Structure formats: C-alpha cells, structure tokens
Coordinates of C-alpha atoms in Angstrom, one line a residue:
X26 CA 83.4 156.4 -7.1
X27 CA 84.6 155.5 -3.7
X28 CA 87.1 157.9 -2.1
X29 CA 89.5 156.8 0.5
X30 CA 90.1 159.1 3.4
X31 CA 93.4 158.6 5.2
X32 CA 93.2 158.8 9.0
X33 CA 95.8 158.4 11.7
X34 CA 95.9 157.3 15.4
X35 CA 96.5 156.4 19.2
X36 CA 95.2 156.8 23.0
X37 CA 92.1 156.4 25.6
X38 CA 88.6 154.9 26.0
X39 CA 85.2 155.9 24.4
X40 CA 82.8 157.5 26.7
X41 CA 79.5 159.2 27.1
X42 CA 76.5 159.3 24.8
X43 CA 74.1 162.3 24.7
X44 CA 73.2 163.7 28.1
X45 CA 70.0 163.7 30.1
X46 CA 67.9 166.9 29.8
X47 CA 69.0 168.9 32.8
X48 CA 69.4 172.6 33.5
X49 CA 73.1 172.4 34.3
X50 CA 76.6 172.5 32.8
X51 CA 79.2 170.8 34.8
X52 CA 82.9 170.3 34.9
X53 CA 85.9 168.6 36.5
X54 CA 88.7 170.4 38.3
X55 CA 91.3 170.2 35.6
X56 CA 93.4 172.7 33.7
X57 CA 92.3 173.8 30.2
X58 CA 93.6 172.2 27.0
X59 CA 93.9 173.2 23.3
X60 CA 91.8 176.1 21.9
X61 CA 90.4 177.8 18.9
X62 CA 90.2 181.6 19.3
X63 CA 90.3 184.9 17.5
X64 CA 93.8 185.5 18.7
X65 CA 94.8 182.0 19.2
X66 CA 98.4 182.4 20.5
X67 CA 97.4 185.2 22.9
X68 CA 94.6 183.1 24.3
X69 CA 96.7 180.0 24.7
X70 CA 99.3 182.0 26.6
X71 CA 96.6 183.3 29.0
X72 CA 95.9 179.7 30.2
X73 CA 98.7 178.6 32.6
X74 CA 99.2 175.2 34.1
X75 CA 97.1 175.8 37.2
X76 CA 95.7 173.3 39.6
X77 CA 92.5 173.4 41.7
X78 CA 91.7 171.7 45.0
X79 CA 89.7 168.5 44.5
X80 CA 86.6 169.5 46.3
X81 CA 83.7 167.1 45.8
X82 CA 81.4 170.0 45.3
X83 CA 82.0 173.3 43.5
X84 CA 81.4 176.5 45.5
X85 CA 78.1 178.1 44.2
X86 CA 78.6 181.7 43.0
X87 CA 75.2 183.3 42.7
X88 CA 74.9 186.2 40.2
X89 CA 72.9 189.3 41.4
X90 CA 71.9 192.6 39.8
X91 CA 75.0 194.4 41.2
X92 CA 77.4 191.9 39.5
X93 CA 76.3 192.2 35.9
X94 CA 75.1 194.5 33.2
X95 CA 72.0 193.3 31.3
X96 CA 70.4 194.5 28.1
X97 CA 66.8 195.2 29.1
X98 CA 65.6 194.8 25.5
X99 CA 67.2 191.3 24.8
X100 CA 67.5 189.9 28.3
X101 CA 71.1 189.1 27.7
X102 CA 73.9 189.6 30.2
X103 CA 76.5 191.9 28.6
X104 CA 79.1 192.3 31.3
X105 CA 80.3 190.8 34.6
X106 CA 82.2 193.1 37.0
X107 CA 82.4 191.5 40.4
X108 CA 86.2 190.7 40.8
X109 CA 85.6 188.8 44.1
X110 CA 83.1 186.5 42.6
X111 CA 85.3 186.2 39.5
X112 CA 88.1 184.9 41.7
X113 CA 85.8 182.1 43.1
X114 CA 84.7 181.2 39.6
X115 CA 88.3 181.2 38.3
X116 CA 89.2 178.8 41.1
X117 CA 86.6 176.2 39.9
X118 CA 83.3 177.6 41.3
X119 CA 79.8 176.9 40.1
X120 CA 78.2 179.8 38.3
X121 CA 74.5 180.1 39.2
X122 CA 72.5 182.4 36.8
X123 CA 69.1 183.4 38.1
X124 CA 65.8 183.4 36.2
X125 CA 65.7 187.2 36.1
X126 CA 67.4 190.3 37.3
X127 CA 65.7 193.5 38.6
X128 CA 67.1 196.8 37.3
X129 CA 65.6 200.1 38.0
X130 CA 62.4 198.4 39.3
X131 CA 62.1 196.4 36.1
X132 CA 62.2 192.6 36.3
X133 CA 64.2 191.3 33.3
X134 CA 64.1 187.6 32.5
X135 CA 67.5 186.3 31.5
X136 CA 67.5 184.9 27.9
X137 CA 71.2 184.5 27.2
X138 CA 74.8 185.7 27.3
X139 CA 75.8 188.5 24.9
X140 CA 78.8 188.5 22.5
X141 CA 82.4 189.1 23.5
X142 CA 83.7 192.7 23.6
X143 CA 87.1 194.5 23.9
X144 CA 88.1 195.7 27.4
X145 CA 89.9 199.0 28.1
X146 CA 93.5 198.0 29.0
X147 CA 92.7 194.4 28.1
X148 CA 94.8 191.9 26.3
X149 CA 94.1 193.1 22.8
X150 CA 91.4 190.6 21.8
X151 CA 87.7 190.4 22.6
X152 CA 86.7 188.7 25.9
X153 CA 83.5 186.8 26.6
X154 CA 81.3 187.6 29.6
X155 CA 82.4 184.5 31.5
X156 CA 85.5 183.7 29.4
X157 CA 88.3 182.2 31.5
X158 CA 90.7 184.7 30.0
X159 CA 88.3 187.5 31.1
X160 CA 88.0 186.2 34.6
X161 CA 91.8 186.1 34.8
X162 CA 92.0 189.7 33.5
X163 CA 89.4 190.9 35.9
X164 CA 91.1 189.4 39.0
X165 CA 94.7 189.5 37.8
X166 CA 94.9 185.9 38.9
X167 CA 95.0 182.5 37.2
X168 CA 93.0 179.4 37.6
X169 CA 91.3 176.5 35.8
X170 CA 87.9 178.4 35.5
X171 CA 84.3 177.6 36.0
X172 CA 83.5 174.0 36.7
X173 CA 79.7 174.1 36.6
X174 CA 76.9 176.3 35.4
X175 CA 73.3 176.2 36.6
X176 CA 70.6 178.2 34.8
X177 CA 67.7 178.5 37.2
X178 CA 65.4 178.7 34.2
X179 CA 67.1 176.9 31.3
X180 CA 63.9 177.1 29.1
X181 CA 64.5 180.9 28.8
X182 CA 68.1 180.6 27.5
X183 CA 68.0 181.0 23.7
X184 CA 71.4 182.6 22.9
X185 CA 75.0 182.1 24.0
X186 CA 77.3 184.7 22.6
X187 CA 80.9 184.7 21.3
X188 CA 83.5 183.3 23.7
X189 CA 81.0 183.4 26.5
X190 CA 82.4 180.4 28.4
X191 CA 85.7 180.0 26.6
X192 CA 88.6 178.1 28.3
X193 CA 86.7 176.9 31.5
X194 CA 86.4 173.3 32.6
X195 CA 82.8 172.4 31.9
X196 CA 81.9 168.8 31.1
X197 CA 78.2 168.8 30.4
X198 CA 75.9 171.2 28.5
X199 CA 72.2 171.0 28.1
X200 CA 70.2 173.9 26.7
X201 CA 66.7 172.8 25.8
X202 CA 65.6 175.8 23.8
X203 CA 68.8 177.6 22.7
X204 CA 68.9 178.3 19.0
X205 CA 72.2 179.9 18.5
X206 CA 75.7 179.3 19.9
X207 CA 78.2 182.0 19.1
X208 CA 81.8 181.8 17.9
X209 CA 84.2 180.1 20.4
X210 CA 81.4 180.1 23.0
X211 CA 82.4 176.8 24.7
X212 CA 85.8 176.2 23.1
X213 CA 88.6 174.8 25.2
X214 CA 86.4 173.3 27.9
X215 CA 86.2 169.6 28.8
X216 CA 82.7 168.8 27.5
X217 CA 81.9 165.1 27.1
X218 CA 78.1 165.5 26.8
X219 CA 76.2 168.0 24.7
X220 CA 72.4 168.3 24.3
X221 CA 71.2 171.1 22.0
X222 CA 67.8 169.8 20.6
X223 CA 66.7 173.2 19.3
X224 CA 70.0 174.7 18.1
X225 CA 69.9 175.9 14.5
X226 CA 73.2 177.7 14.3
X227 CA 76.6 176.7 15.7
X228 CA 79.3 179.4 15.3
X229 CA 82.9 179.1 14.2
X230 CA 85.0 177.2 16.7
X231 CA 82.1 177.1 19.2
X232 CA 83.1 173.7 20.7
X233 CA 86.7 173.2 19.5
X234 CA 89.1 171.6 21.9
X235 CA 86.6 169.5 24.0
X236 CA 86.1 165.8 24.6
X237 CA 82.8 165.1 22.9
X238 CA 82.4 161.6 21.6
X239 CA 78.8 161.7 20.3
X240 CA 77.0 164.5 18.6
X241 CA 73.3 164.8 17.7
X242 CA 72.1 168.0 16.2
X243 CA 68.6 167.3 14.7
X244 CA 67.6 170.9 14.0
X245 CA 70.9 172.5 13.2
X246 CA 71.2 174.0 9.7
X247 CA 74.5 175.9 9.9
X248 CA 77.8 174.6 11.5
X249 CA 80.7 177.0 11.4
X250 CA 84.3 176.5 10.5
X251 CA 86.2 174.4 13.1
X252 CA 83.1 174.2 15.2
X253 CA 83.9 170.8 16.6
X254 CA 87.6 170.5 15.8
X255 CA 89.8 168.5 18.2
X256 CA 87.2 166.5 20.0
X257 CA 86.8 162.7 20.2
X258 CA 83.8 162.3 17.9
X259 CA 83.1 158.8 16.8
X260 CA 79.4 159.2 16.2
X261 CA 77.8 162.3 14.5
X262 CA 74.1 162.6 13.5
X263 CA 73.2 165.7 11.6
X264 CA 70.1 167.3 9.9
X265 CA 70.1 166.2 6.3
X266 CA 69.9 169.9 5.2
X267 CA 72.7 171.2 7.3
X268 CA 75.4 173.3 5.8
X269 CA 78.7 172.2 7.3
X270 CA 81.7 174.6 6.9
X271 CA 85.3 173.5 6.3
X272 CA 87.3 171.8 9.1
X273 CA 84.2 171.6 11.4
X274 CA 85.1 168.0 12.3
X275 CA 88.9 167.8 11.8
X276 CA 91.5 166.2 14.1
X277 CA 89.3 163.9 16.2
X278 CA 91.3 162.1 19.0
X279 CA 89.4 158.9 19.2
X280 CA 89.5 156.3 21.9
X281 CA 87.5 153.1 21.5
X282 CA 86.9 150.2 23.8
X283 CA 86.0 146.8 22.4
X284 CA 86.0 143.1 23.3
X285 CA 87.3 140.4 20.9
X286 CA 85.5 137.2 20.3
X287 CA 86.7 133.9 21.8
X288 CA 89.2 133.5 19.0
X289 CA 90.8 136.9 19.7
X290 CA 89.3 138.6 16.6
X291 CA 88.0 142.1 16.2
X292 CA 85.9 142.9 13.2
X293 CA 86.5 146.2 11.3
X294 CA 82.9 147.1 11.7
X295 CA 83.4 147.6 15.4
X296 CA 86.0 150.3 14.7
X297 CA 84.0 152.4 12.2
X298 CA 83.1 155.9 13.2
X299 CA 79.4 156.8 12.4
X300 CA 78.9 160.0 10.4
X301 CA 75.2 160.4 9.4
X302 CA 73.0 163.0 7.8
X303 CA 69.9 161.5 9.2
X304 CA 69.7 158.2 7.4
X305 CA 72.6 158.8 5.0
X306 CA 75.8 157.1 6.2
X307 CA 78.7 159.1 5.0
X308 CA 81.4 156.7 6.1
X309 CA 80.8 153.3 4.3
X310 CA 83.5 151.1 5.8
X311 CA 86.9 150.7 7.3
X312 CA 88.9 149.4 4.3
X313 CA 92.3 149.0 6.0
X314 CA 94.1 149.2 9.3
X315 CA 97.7 149.2 10.3
X316 CA 99.9 149.7 13.4
X317 CA 102.3 152.6 12.8
X318 CA 102.4 151.7 9.2
X319 CA 102.9 148.0 9.6
X320 CA 100.4 145.1 9.4
X321 CA 101.4 143.6 12.8
X322 CA 102.7 144.9 16.1
X323 CA 104.2 143.1 19.1
X324 CA 103.1 144.7 22.4
X325 CA 105.0 144.7 25.6
X326 CA 102.4 142.3 27.2
X327 CA 103.3 139.7 24.6
X328 CA 100.3 140.2 22.4
X329 CA 101.0 140.3 18.7
X330 CA 98.1 142.0 16.8
X331 CA 97.8 141.2 13.1
X332 CA 95.8 143.3 10.6
X333 CA 93.9 140.9 8.3
X334 CA 92.8 143.4 5.8
X335 CA 91.5 140.8 3.3
X336 CA 89.0 139.5 5.9
X337 CA 88.4 142.9 7.5
X338 CA 89.5 141.9 11.0
X339 CA 92.3 142.2 13.6
X340 CA 93.5 138.9 14.9
X341 CA 95.6 137.8 18.0
X342 CA 93.8 140.2 20.3
X343 CA 93.2 137.8 23.2
X344 CA 94.8 138.7 26.6
X345 CA 93.5 138.3 30.2
X346 CA 94.2 141.9 31.1
X347 CA 93.0 145.1 29.4
X348 CA 95.5 146.8 27.1
X349 CA 95.7 149.5 24.4
X350 CA 97.2 149.9 21.0
X351 CA 97.2 152.7 18.4
X352 CA 95.8 152.3 14.9
X353 CA 96.2 153.8 11.5
X354 CA 93.1 153.5 9.4
X355 CA 91.7 154.0 5.9
X356 CA 88.0 154.8 5.6
X357 CA 85.8 154.5 2.5
X358 CA 83.2 157.1 1.7
X359 CA 81.2 158.2 -1.3
X360 CA 82.5 161.7 -1.8
X361 CA 84.1 164.1 0.7
X362 CA 83.1 163.9 4.4
X363 CA 81.2 166.8 5.9
X364 CA 83.3 169.3 7.8
X365 CA 86.5 167.5 6.6
X366 CA 86.1 164.9 9.2
X367 CA 89.5 163.4 10.1
X368 CA 91.1 161.5 12.9
X369 CA 94.4 162.6 14.5
X370 CA 94.7 159.6 16.7
X371 CA 92.9 156.3 17.3
X372 CA 93.5 154.3 20.4
X373 CA 91.9 150.9 20.7
X374 CA 91.4 149.6 24.2
X375 CA 90.9 145.8 24.2
X376 CA 89.1 144.1 27.1
X377 CA 89.4 140.4 27.9
X378 CA 86.9 138.1 26.2
X379 CA 83.9 137.2 28.3
X380 CA 81.0 134.9 27.4
X381 CA 77.8 136.9 26.8
X382 CA 74.6 135.1 28.0
X383 CA 72.2 134.9 25.1
X384 CA 75.0 135.6 22.6
X385 CA 78.3 134.1 21.4
X386 CA 80.6 136.7 22.9
X387 CA 80.5 138.1 19.5
X388 CA 83.0 139.2 16.8
X389 CA 82.7 143.0 17.2
X390 CA 80.8 144.4 14.3
X391 CA 78.4 141.5 13.9
X392 CA 75.6 143.2 15.6
X393 CA 76.2 141.4 18.9
X394 CA 76.1 143.8 21.9
X395 CA 78.6 141.7 23.7
X396 CA 81.5 143.9 22.5
X397 CA 80.0 147.1 23.9
X398 CA 81.7 147.8 27.2
X399 CA 79.7 150.9 28.1
X400 CA 77.2 149.2 30.4
X401 CA 75.4 152.4 31.4
X402 CA 75.3 154.8 28.5
X403 CA 73.8 158.2 29.0
X404 CA 71.1 158.1 26.3
X405 CA 69.5 161.4 27.1
X406 CA 66.3 159.9 28.5
X407 CA 67.0 160.8 32.1
X408 CA 67.1 157.3 33.5
X409 CA 66.5 158.6 37.0
X410 CA 69.6 160.7 36.8
X411 CA 69.5 164.5 37.3
X412 CA 72.7 164.9 35.2
X413 CA 74.5 167.1 37.7
X414 CA 77.2 164.7 38.8
X415 CA 80.8 165.2 37.5
X416 CA 82.0 162.5 35.1
X417 CA 84.7 160.4 36.9
X418 CA 88.2 161.1 35.5
X419 CA 90.0 158.2 33.8
X420 CA 92.5 156.4 36.0
X421 CA 96.1 157.2 34.7
X422 CA 97.9 154.1 33.4
X423 CA 100.7 152.8 35.6
X424 CA 104.3 153.6 34.8
X425 CA 105.2 151.9 31.5
X426 CA 108.3 151.5 29.4
X427 CA 109.1 154.5 27.2
X428 CA 111.0 154.8 24.0
X429 CA 114.5 156.2 24.1
X430 CA 113.7 158.9 21.5
X431 CA 110.8 159.8 19.3
X432 CA 110.6 161.9 16.1
X433 CA 107.9 164.2 14.8
X434 CA 105.8 162.8 12.0
X435 CA 104.0 166.1 11.4
X436 CA 103.9 169.7 12.5
X437 CA 103.7 169.9 16.3
X438 CA 104.7 171.9 19.4
X439 CA 106.8 171.6 22.5
X440 CA 104.9 172.8 25.6
X441 CA 105.8 174.0 29.1
X442 CA 103.0 172.0 30.7
X443 CA 101.5 168.5 30.6
X444 CA 98.1 170.0 29.4
X445 CA 99.8 171.2 26.2
X446 CA 98.3 174.7 26.6
X447 CA 101.6 176.7 26.8
X448 CA 103.7 176.3 23.6
X449 CA 107.4 177.0 23.7
X450 CA 108.4 176.0 20.2
X451 CA 106.8 174.8 16.9
X452 CA 108.2 172.2 14.6
X453 CA 107.4 171.9 10.9
X454 CA 106.7 168.6 9.2
X455 CA 109.8 167.3 7.5
X456 CA 111.1 164.0 6.1
X457 CA 111.9 161.3 8.6
X458 CA 115.6 161.9 8.3
X459 CA 115.3 165.6 9.0
X460 CA 112.4 165.5 11.5
X461 CA 112.7 166.9 15.0
X462 CA 113.9 164.4 17.5
X463 CA 113.0 164.3 21.2
X464 CA 114.8 162.4 24.0
X465 CA 112.1 160.9 26.2
X466 CA 112.8 161.4 29.9
X467 CA 109.5 160.1 31.2
X468 CA 105.7 159.5 30.7
X469 CA 103.1 161.8 32.1
X470 CA 99.3 162.0 31.9
X471 CA 97.1 165.1 32.0
X472 CA 94.0 165.2 34.2
X473 CA 91.9 163.5 31.5
X474 CA 94.3 160.6 31.3
X475 CA 95.9 161.6 28.0
X476 CA 99.4 160.4 27.6
X477 CA 102.3 162.8 27.1
X478 CA 106.1 162.5 26.8
X479 CA 108.3 164.4 29.2
X480 CA 111.2 165.5 27.0
X481 CA 114.1 167.9 27.3
X482 CA 112.6 171.4 27.7
X483 CA 109.0 170.4 28.3
X484 CA 106.2 168.1 27.2
X485 CA 104.9 166.8 23.8
X486 CA 102.0 164.7 22.8
X487 CA 102.4 160.9 22.7
X488 CA 99.8 160.5 20.0
X489 CA 101.0 158.1 17.3
X490 CA 99.9 160.4 14.5
X491 CA 102.3 163.0 15.8
X492 CA 105.3 161.1 17.0
X493 CA 106.9 157.7 16.4
X494 CA 109.5 155.6 18.2
X495 CA 112.9 156.5 16.7
X496 CA 114.1 152.9 16.9
X497 CA 113.2 149.7 15.0
X498 CA 111.8 147.0 17.2
X499 CA 110.6 144.3 14.8
X500 CA 112.7 141.2 14.2
X501 CA 111.2 141.0 10.7
X502 CA 113.7 143.6 9.4
X503 CA 116.2 141.8 7.2
X504 CA 117.8 144.6 5.3
X505 CA 118.2 148.4 5.8
X506 CA 119.3 151.3 3.7
X507 CA 121.4 154.2 5.0
X508 CA 119.6 157.6 4.9
X509 CA 122.6 159.7 5.9
X510 CA 126.3 159.6 6.1
X511 CA 126.3 159.2 9.9
X512 CA 126.0 155.5 10.2
X513 CA 129.0 153.5 11.5
X514 CA 129.6 149.9 12.3
X515 CA 131.2 148.7 15.5
X516 CA 132.6 145.5 17.0
X517 CA 130.5 145.8 20.1
X518 CA 126.8 146.4 20.8
X519 CA 127.6 149.4 22.9
X520 CA 128.9 151.2 19.8
X521 CA 132.1 152.2 21.6
X522 CA 134.1 154.8 19.6
X523 CA 137.3 152.7 20.0
X524 CA 135.5 149.7 18.5
X525 CA 134.5 151.5 15.3
X526 CA 135.1 149.5 12.1
X527 CA 133.9 151.6 9.2
X528 CA 131.4 154.2 8.0
X529 CA 128.6 153.8 5.4
X530 CA 127.6 156.3 2.7
X531 CA 124.0 157.3 2.1
X532 CA 122.2 154.6 0.1
X533 CA 124.3 151.7 1.3
X534 CA 122.2 148.5 1.9
X535 CA 123.1 146.4 4.9
X536 CA 121.9 142.9 5.7
X537 CA 120.5 142.4 9.2
X538 CA 120.8 139.3 11.3
X539 CA 118.7 140.4 14.3
X540 CA 117.5 143.3 16.4
X541 CA 119.3 143.8 19.8
X542 CA 117.8 145.7 22.6
X543 CA 120.2 148.2 24.3
X544 CA 118.5 149.9 27.2
X545 CA 115.6 151.8 25.6
X546 CA 117.3 152.0 22.2
X547 CA 118.0 149.2 19.7
X548 CA 120.9 148.0 17.6
X549 CA 121.1 145.9 14.5
X550 CA 123.5 143.0 14.4
X551 CA 124.6 142.6 10.8
X552 CA 125.2 139.3 9.1
X553 CA 129.0 140.0 9.4
X554 CA 128.7 140.2 13.2
X555 CA 129.1 144.0 13.4
X556 CA 126.7 146.3 15.1
X557 CA 125.0 149.5 13.9
X558 CA 122.4 151.8 15.3
X559 CA 118.7 150.9 15.1
X560 CA 117.6 154.5 14.6
X561 CA 114.8 155.0 12.0
X562 CA 116.1 158.5 11.2
X563 CA 119.4 157.1 10.0
X564 CA 118.1 153.9 8.4
X565 CA 115.1 152.8 6.5
X566 CA 113.8 149.2 6.0
X567 CA 114.7 148.0 2.5
X568 CA 113.4 144.5 1.7
X569 CA 114.2 144.6 -2.0

C-alpha cells in the first residue's frame, strides 16, 4: 500500500555533490546557525551574533605538544588549553593538527579527537575539545569559530568524539578512514560537502544544523537519532543494511534549481528527492504539488505558476530572468521513510529556458541533462581540485516587496539575530485565527543567503512552512466566511473609523467583488460596494 508523506516548503539553490578526497575541513566566515546539543538551550545561548573579518585566507593555528593533552594509549587529543590560540581559532582561524605529538620522549601518532567532558566552573554541560562553546569558555570571548581544519595525516584519523567541533563554521569534511563520528561532533557548522567512505557509526545529532545537500554513506551501519536533522538533503544513498534511528533526516530545508522546457513546463520527476538504500528507491514519486495550499500562484514578476497534478508537471514557468517560488509537496513511498525524512521548506529556483545542443532543452524529469544547472559538480573524483577552497557564498537577493504581516503556521521562535541562533520567545502551533502574527518591517538575509523577516522585536524565518502572508492576494476569491467577531465593513478602502457601516458575526458569509491592494495589505471590495479587511486570520475563503 502506498503511503503519502506530507512535506512542506520555500527558499535557495541546490549545491554541492560529494567532495574530493582531501585532508581538510574548510569553512566560511559566517556566524553559526541552528543546533542539536545535550543542553540545547544553553548551547544556543552561547552562540552570539558575531562577525568575522572577511580574510581570503584563514590564519593557520598549529597545535603543538604544549597546547593539548593526549591519551598515549589511543592517540586521541583529550583537551586543548592554549587560550591565545583558542582566541585565534574562535575568530575564524585554521586549525592545523600534526601527524604526531611528542610527550615525555614518546612520539604519539594522532588518531582522533576524544569525547566531550565537563569543565570545572564551566557552563554546566559537556564541552568538546574544539567545540565553539569551549573556545568561548576558554577565552571568555565570542566569535564564529574555526573556519578550516587540516589534518597533516588524515589517514590516521579514525575517531571524532562527542561535540568535538560543534558550532564552528566548517564547510567541507573528508576523513578517508574514520569509522566513528560521535554525538554532536559536527553539529551546527556550515558543511556542504561530506566524504566519509569508511564510517560505520554516526552518532546522535552528529551533523544536525548543517547545509548538506547530498549524502553517501556506503559502509555506515548505524545512524543516530537526529544525526542529519535540519540540513538541505535532496539525495541520500545508504548501505542497505543500515539501522537508521528516528528523526535522523527530519526538517530538510531544500533549495532546487531547474530549467523549464521551451513550453514553460517542469516535470514532477525533476523535483523528487532521492532516498536510496543502495538500489532500493524509498521515495517513489511526487504525487502532488501546491503553492501555499493553492494550485496556482501569481508572482511579482508576472509569472503565474500552475500545478497540473493530473499530468505531473508545473506549467507557466517561462520567464527571461531567474526567479524563485516556494512549494508544498506530497511524496509517495512504500512504507515509512528511513529516519523520518521530511522537508520543512522547498524553494524552487527557475532559470530561463535555453536550447541544449544535442537535446531538446528538455522537460525536467525526462532524463535530459539540460535542466541541470550545476555545470561543475563536485563528484568526489578530485577533478584536479585539491578541495581546499572555500565555497562561494550565495549572493543575497535584491530588496523585494514584503508582506504587511505574516502569521505562524507551526511552532516557531522569535530570535535576536538574523542567523536565528539566539531565541527570545517561542510560539506554539495554533489555529489560523489564533496563530501568532508578526508585523514585517523588512527583509534580511543571513550569510548563507537564507531569507528572514525583520519584525518587531527581532527576526523570524521566512520559510513558507513556518509563516504565511496574512493577507489574501488572489482575485479568484469570490466568497469569504468570518472567523471572528472583529470584521467590520466600511464605505472607504482606507477602513476609516468614521466610515464604518456595520459589524459581522462569526460565520457570516460575504460575497467578494475583487481584491484591492492597500499598501502592503489588501482589502476586499464586497458586491455591495463596501470594503472589509483582506486578513486571513479574520476571514477564510468559502466557495460553497
């Protein structure tokens, strides 16, 4: 029996495939984002909205015997104590770990990083050896954290312990022989590329809160709870015998870039995430798409996208300039998906149609490579690339029109900073009429190009699975029903108090003539010539 998995959506563009085999982990100079940790709230509060100078090259910080404690029996670094070097790392430095360390005339090859441990006078939760929160504790300073790690002998590194590199700003990770990655080890970084060809065990929350789009774990037999939660995974390839714990792949924030065919059509097959256990495709098809719950959407550039669910395609996508739109999506699968795979947002970036020599420009999903806009994917075969360069940051979108207000569609938080790492207040999921409402004062982007709304008191996500425009925009609305007793009709579109005509009780149905734009809000002109608000929290579309 086919089971439908409900997914939600909205924001950026799909990126890197698996990385070239290189002895380095790299990062961009940006603040940290969301996390998974033993004491989640405390760890989140430890990451402030810090900035780092945009140096083209990170300052190398070489580790020596006097900087660390090492277990001579295991070869694992158990502690890091040099506050001066910690400050350099905290500010975005490159951590250089040598092949070996000499202690008491004994040369000890370094084989890994030990587990987190409690610190006397520390914050009350265990800290990893190069954990951003530990670097901050050691220096009594704040900063974005380590931007790059180089192991001088990566073929010796077999173990990375709990929270070892939590909360830094690494973007690439290649560990050719590592077999075990501990709980939270690389959580809350900015990893886009991951290469772990020998890893057999991935701990709980090990890679939560990163930006991975593609995952290939050929030898892994155990994946912990929430191990890859809150990434951007659209392609996952697993060992057929792997045990995947609950929530390992929940809340993926997907961005996908496609090109329509010459008729402005995008096939559903081009949108489908790939979730494989070797040759077994867990996701069978995209069965339905929508735009904020509706089958069509009119964008500000004049494009009207239509979901043709019967013929499994989106139509009307042609435009000479690249643009983006958020999707809602139903996926079909045979049985539950491993790790509770789900999508929190899906943003589709549509490129202008171009003829493809040797092809037909291709309806995406028909096997024609013409719709793949990644012209230089990192396939992991080297390609003459040493893999040490930093991935270019997406260019923020230009200033765009913003809604007047938005309402919360699910549980969410208000944050102090645009990176959404410093929560001020939480909001529970409620019915549309009672949901939290936010006045949008502006649009902002974090360092990774993710869109946020500047609202009274802070910042919130602009993801369409979390918030929705509070005002109706479609001229297809012909009748609405009152959700509360706060709806009045007026003689003027301004809704002036001295022009009030009457009030309507909850449940009253009103016939609509048209939608009228009023600043960033909307009004409904009724068939009797009166005007009412166009607020979705006060009205619901009723076509019956």
